[in-house]
PDB file of C-alpha atoms in Angstrom:
ATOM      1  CA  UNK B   1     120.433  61.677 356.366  1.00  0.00           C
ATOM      2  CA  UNK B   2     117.713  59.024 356.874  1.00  0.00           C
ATOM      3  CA  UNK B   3     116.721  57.830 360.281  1.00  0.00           C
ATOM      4  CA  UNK B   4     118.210  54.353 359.668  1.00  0.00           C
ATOM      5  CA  UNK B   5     121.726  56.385 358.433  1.00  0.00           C
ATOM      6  CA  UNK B   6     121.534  58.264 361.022  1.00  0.00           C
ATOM      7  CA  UNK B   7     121.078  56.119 364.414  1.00  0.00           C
ATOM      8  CA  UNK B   8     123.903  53.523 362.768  1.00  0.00           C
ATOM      9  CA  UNK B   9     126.090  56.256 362.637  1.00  0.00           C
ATOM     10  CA  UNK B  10     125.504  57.640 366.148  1.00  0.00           C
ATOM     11  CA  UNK B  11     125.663  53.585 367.582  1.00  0.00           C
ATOM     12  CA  UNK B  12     129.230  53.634 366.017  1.00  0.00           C
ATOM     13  CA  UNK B  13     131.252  55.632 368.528  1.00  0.00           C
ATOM     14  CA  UNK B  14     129.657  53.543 371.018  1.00  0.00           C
ATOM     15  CA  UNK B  15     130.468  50.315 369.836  1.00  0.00           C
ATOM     16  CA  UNK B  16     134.201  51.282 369.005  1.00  0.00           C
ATOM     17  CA  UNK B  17     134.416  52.336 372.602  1.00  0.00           C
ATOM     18  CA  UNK B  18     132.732  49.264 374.042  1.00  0.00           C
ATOM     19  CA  UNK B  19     134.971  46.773 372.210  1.00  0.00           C
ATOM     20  CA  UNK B  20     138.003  48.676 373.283  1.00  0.00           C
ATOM     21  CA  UNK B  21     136.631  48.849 376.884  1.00  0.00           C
ATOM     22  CA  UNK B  22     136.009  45.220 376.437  1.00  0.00           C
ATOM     23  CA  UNK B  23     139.777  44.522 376.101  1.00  0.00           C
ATOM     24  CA  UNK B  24     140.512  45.922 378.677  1.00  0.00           C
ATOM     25  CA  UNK B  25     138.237  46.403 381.891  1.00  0.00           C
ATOM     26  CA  UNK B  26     138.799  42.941 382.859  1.00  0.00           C
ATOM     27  CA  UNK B  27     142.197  44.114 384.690  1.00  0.00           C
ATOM     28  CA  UNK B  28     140.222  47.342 386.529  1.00  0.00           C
ATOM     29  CA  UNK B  29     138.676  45.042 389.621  1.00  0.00           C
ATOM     30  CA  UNK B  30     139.768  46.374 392.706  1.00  0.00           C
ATOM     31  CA  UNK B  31     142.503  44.160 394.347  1.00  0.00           C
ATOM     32  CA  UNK B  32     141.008  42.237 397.324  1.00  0.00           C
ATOM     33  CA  UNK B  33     142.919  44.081 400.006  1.00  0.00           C
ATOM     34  CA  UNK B  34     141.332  47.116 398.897  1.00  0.00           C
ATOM     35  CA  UNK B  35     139.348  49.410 401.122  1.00  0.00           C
ATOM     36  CA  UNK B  36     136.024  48.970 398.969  1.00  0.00           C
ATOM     37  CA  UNK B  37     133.258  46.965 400.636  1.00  0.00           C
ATOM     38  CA  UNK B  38     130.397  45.856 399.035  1.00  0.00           C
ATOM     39  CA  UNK B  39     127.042  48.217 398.934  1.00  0.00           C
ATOM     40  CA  UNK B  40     128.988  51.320 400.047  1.00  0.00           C
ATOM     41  CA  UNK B  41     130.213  54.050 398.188  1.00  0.00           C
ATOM     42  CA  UNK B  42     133.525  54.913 398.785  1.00  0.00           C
ATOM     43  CA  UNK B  43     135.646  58.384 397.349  1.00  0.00           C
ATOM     44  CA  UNK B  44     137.812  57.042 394.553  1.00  0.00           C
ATOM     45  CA  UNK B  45     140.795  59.051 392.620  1.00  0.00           C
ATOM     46  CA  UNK B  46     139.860  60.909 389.837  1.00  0.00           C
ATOM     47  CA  UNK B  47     142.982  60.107 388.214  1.00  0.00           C
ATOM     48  CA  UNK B  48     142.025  56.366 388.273  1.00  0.00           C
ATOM     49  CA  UNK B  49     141.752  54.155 384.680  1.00  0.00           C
ATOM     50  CA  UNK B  50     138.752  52.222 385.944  1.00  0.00           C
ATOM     51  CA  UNK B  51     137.107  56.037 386.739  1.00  0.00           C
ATOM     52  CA  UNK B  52     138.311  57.534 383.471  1.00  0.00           C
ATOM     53  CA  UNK B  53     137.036  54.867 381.836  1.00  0.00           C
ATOM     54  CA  UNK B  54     133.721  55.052 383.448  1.00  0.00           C
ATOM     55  CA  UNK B  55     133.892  58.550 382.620  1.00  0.00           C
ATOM     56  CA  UNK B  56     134.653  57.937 378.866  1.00  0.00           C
ATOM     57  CA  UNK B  57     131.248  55.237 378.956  1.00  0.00           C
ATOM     58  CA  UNK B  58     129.226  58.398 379.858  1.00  0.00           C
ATOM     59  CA  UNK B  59     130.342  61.299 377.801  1.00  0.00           C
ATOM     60  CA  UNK B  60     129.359  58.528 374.796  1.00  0.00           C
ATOM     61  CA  UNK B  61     126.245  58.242 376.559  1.00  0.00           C
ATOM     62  CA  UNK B  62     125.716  62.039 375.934  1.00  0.00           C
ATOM     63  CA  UNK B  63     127.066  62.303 372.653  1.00  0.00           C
ATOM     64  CA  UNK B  64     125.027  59.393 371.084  1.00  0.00           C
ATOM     65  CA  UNK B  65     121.917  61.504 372.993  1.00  0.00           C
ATOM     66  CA  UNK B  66     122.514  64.547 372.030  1.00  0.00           C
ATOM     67  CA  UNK B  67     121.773  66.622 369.000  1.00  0.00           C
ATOM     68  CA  UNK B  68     125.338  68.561 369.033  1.00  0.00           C
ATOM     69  CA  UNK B  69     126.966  68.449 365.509  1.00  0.00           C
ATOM     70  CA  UNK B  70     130.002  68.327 367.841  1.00  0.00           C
ATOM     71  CA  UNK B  71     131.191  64.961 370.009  1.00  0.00           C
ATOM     72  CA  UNK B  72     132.052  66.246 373.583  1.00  0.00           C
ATOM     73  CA  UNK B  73     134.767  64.882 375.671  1.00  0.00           C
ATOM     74  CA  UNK B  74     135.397  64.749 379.187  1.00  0.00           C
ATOM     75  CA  UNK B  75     137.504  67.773 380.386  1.00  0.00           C
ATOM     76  CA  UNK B  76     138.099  66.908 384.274  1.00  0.00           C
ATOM     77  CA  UNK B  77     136.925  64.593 386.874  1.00  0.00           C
ATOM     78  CA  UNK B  78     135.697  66.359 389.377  1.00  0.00           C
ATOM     79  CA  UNK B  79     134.269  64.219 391.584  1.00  0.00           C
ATOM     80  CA  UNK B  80     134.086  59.720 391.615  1.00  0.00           C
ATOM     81  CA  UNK B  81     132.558  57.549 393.886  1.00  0.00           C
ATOM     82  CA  UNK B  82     132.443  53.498 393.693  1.00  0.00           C
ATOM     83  CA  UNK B  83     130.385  50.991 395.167  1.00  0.00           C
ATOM     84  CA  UNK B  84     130.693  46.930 394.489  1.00  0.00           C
ATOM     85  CA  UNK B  85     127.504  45.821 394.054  1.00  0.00           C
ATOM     86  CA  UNK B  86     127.266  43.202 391.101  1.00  0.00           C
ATOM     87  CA  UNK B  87     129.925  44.911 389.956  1.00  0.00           C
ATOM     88  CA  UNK B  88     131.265  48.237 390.104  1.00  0.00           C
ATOM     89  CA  UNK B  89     129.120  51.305 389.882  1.00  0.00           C
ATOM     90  CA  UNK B  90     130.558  54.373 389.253  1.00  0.00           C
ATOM     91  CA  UNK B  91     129.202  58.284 390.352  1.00  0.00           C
ATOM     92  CA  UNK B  92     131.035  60.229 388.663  1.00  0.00           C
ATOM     93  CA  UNK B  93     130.903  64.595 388.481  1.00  0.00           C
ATOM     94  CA  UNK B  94     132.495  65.440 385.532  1.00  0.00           C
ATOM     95  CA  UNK B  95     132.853  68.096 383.144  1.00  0.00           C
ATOM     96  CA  UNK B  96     132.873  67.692 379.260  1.00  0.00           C
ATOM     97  CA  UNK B  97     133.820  70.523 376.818  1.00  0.00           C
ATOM     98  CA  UNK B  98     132.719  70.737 373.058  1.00  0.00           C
ATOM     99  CA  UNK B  99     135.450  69.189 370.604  1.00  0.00           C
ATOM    100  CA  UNK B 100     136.475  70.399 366.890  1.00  0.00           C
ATOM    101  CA  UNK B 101     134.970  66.590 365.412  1.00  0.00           C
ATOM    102  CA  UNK B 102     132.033  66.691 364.485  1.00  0.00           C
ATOM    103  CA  UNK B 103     130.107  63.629 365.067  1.00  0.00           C
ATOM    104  CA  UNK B 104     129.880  61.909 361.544  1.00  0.00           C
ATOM    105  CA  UNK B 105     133.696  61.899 361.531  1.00  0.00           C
ATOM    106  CA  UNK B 106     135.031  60.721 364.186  1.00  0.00           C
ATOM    107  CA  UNK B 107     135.207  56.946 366.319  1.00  0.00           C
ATOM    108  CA  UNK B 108     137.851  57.933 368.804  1.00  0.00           C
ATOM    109  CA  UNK B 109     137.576  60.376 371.420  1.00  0.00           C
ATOM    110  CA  UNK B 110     141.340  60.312 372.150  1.00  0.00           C
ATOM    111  CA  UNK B 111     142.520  62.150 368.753  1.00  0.00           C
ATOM    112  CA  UNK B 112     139.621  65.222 369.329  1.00  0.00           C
ATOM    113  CA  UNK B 113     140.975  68.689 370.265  1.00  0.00           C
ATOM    114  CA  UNK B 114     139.206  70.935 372.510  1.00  0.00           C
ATOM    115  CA  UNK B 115     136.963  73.481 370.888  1.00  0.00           C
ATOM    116  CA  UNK B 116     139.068  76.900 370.463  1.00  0.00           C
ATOM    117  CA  UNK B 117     136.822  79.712 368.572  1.00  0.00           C
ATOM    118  CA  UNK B 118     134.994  81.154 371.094  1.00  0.00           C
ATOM    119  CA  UNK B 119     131.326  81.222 369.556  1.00  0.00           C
ATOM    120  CA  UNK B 120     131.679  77.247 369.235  1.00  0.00           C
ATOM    121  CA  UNK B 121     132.977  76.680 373.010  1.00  0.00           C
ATOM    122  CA  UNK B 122     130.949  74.431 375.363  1.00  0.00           C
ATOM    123  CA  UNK B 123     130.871  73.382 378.809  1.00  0.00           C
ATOM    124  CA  UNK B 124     128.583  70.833 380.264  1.00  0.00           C
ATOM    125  CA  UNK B 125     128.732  69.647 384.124  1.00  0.00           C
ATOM    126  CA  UNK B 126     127.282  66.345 383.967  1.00  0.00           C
ATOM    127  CA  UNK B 127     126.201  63.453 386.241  1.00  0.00           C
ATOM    128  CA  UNK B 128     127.057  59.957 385.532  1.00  0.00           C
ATOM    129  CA  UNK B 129     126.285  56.766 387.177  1.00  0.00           C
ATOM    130  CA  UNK B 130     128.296  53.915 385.369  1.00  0.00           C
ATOM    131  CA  UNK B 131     127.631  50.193 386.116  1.00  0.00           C
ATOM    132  CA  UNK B 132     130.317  47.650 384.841  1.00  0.00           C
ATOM    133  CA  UNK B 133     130.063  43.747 385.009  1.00  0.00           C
ATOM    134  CA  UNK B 134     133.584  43.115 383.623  1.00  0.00           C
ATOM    135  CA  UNK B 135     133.215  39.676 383.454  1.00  0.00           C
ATOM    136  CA  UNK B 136     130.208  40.064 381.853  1.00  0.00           C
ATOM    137  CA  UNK B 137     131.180  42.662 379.462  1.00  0.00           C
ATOM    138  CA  UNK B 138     128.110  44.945 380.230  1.00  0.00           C
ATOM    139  CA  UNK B 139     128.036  48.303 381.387  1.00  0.00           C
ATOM    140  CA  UNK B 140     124.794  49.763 382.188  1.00  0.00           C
ATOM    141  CA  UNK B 141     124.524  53.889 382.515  1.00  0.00           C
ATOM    142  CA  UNK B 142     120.948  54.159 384.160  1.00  0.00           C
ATOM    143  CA  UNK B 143     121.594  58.299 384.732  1.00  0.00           C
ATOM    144  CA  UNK B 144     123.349  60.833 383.023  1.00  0.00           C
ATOM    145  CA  UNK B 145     122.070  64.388 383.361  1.00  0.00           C
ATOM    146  CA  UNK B 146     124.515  67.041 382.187  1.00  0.00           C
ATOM    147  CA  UNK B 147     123.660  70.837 382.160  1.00  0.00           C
TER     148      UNK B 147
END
């Protein structure tokens, strides 16, 4: 696979993502009786859409940086933080488990399996920090380490 070939086809998970993200992060902003103050980061639930889909922004950020043959997927939620500022930034501890689709196949997440033969298994904890501008539609990951 050329170089061209091959960065289009790692960008496309992204953008398939981001354009459904797009559709619908505008109705994640906290309601303004919430507890969330601007500049400080405040415990969030795990179980939370805006937090999953934070979450989902950086396991694409690993996938489209990693050289797995295999797109990884977020497992659990271990841990989310969010602070307003410009928007809402996410700090997320999550782990992400190796998938049977392999990365040239696949667009959606959501329809991938967990990995099941042993020898191919995977598990990555990983740090993300997620900033979304809904009304912008941006979302910015400035770190994501996973190990």
């Amino acid at each position: 696979i050329g170089s061209d070939a091959l960065s289009s086809h790692l960008f496309m998970p992204l953008m398939c993502f981001t354009l459904t993200f797009c559709v619908v992060s505008v109705t994640n902003v906290p309601p303004s009786q919430s507890t969330i103050r601007p500049g400080y980061p405040v415990p969030v639930n795990t179980n939370n859409s805006g937090v999953r889909k934070a979450a989902r922004f950086g396991v694409y950020r690993y996938n489209n940086s990693s050289n797995d043959l295999f797109l990884f997927k977020e497992s659990q939620i271990k841990k989310a933080m969010v602070q307003i500022v410009r928007g809402l930034k996410y700090m997320l501890h999550v782990e992400i488990k190796r998938t049977v689709c392999e990365k040239r196949d696949h667009c959606s997440l959501d329809s991938c399996r967990f990995q099941r033969e042993k020898n191919l298994q995977r598990m990555l904890r990983c740090y993300f920090e997620v900033w979304i501008q809904p009304w912008t539609h941006t979302v910015h990951i400035p770190v994501a380490h996973c190990q």
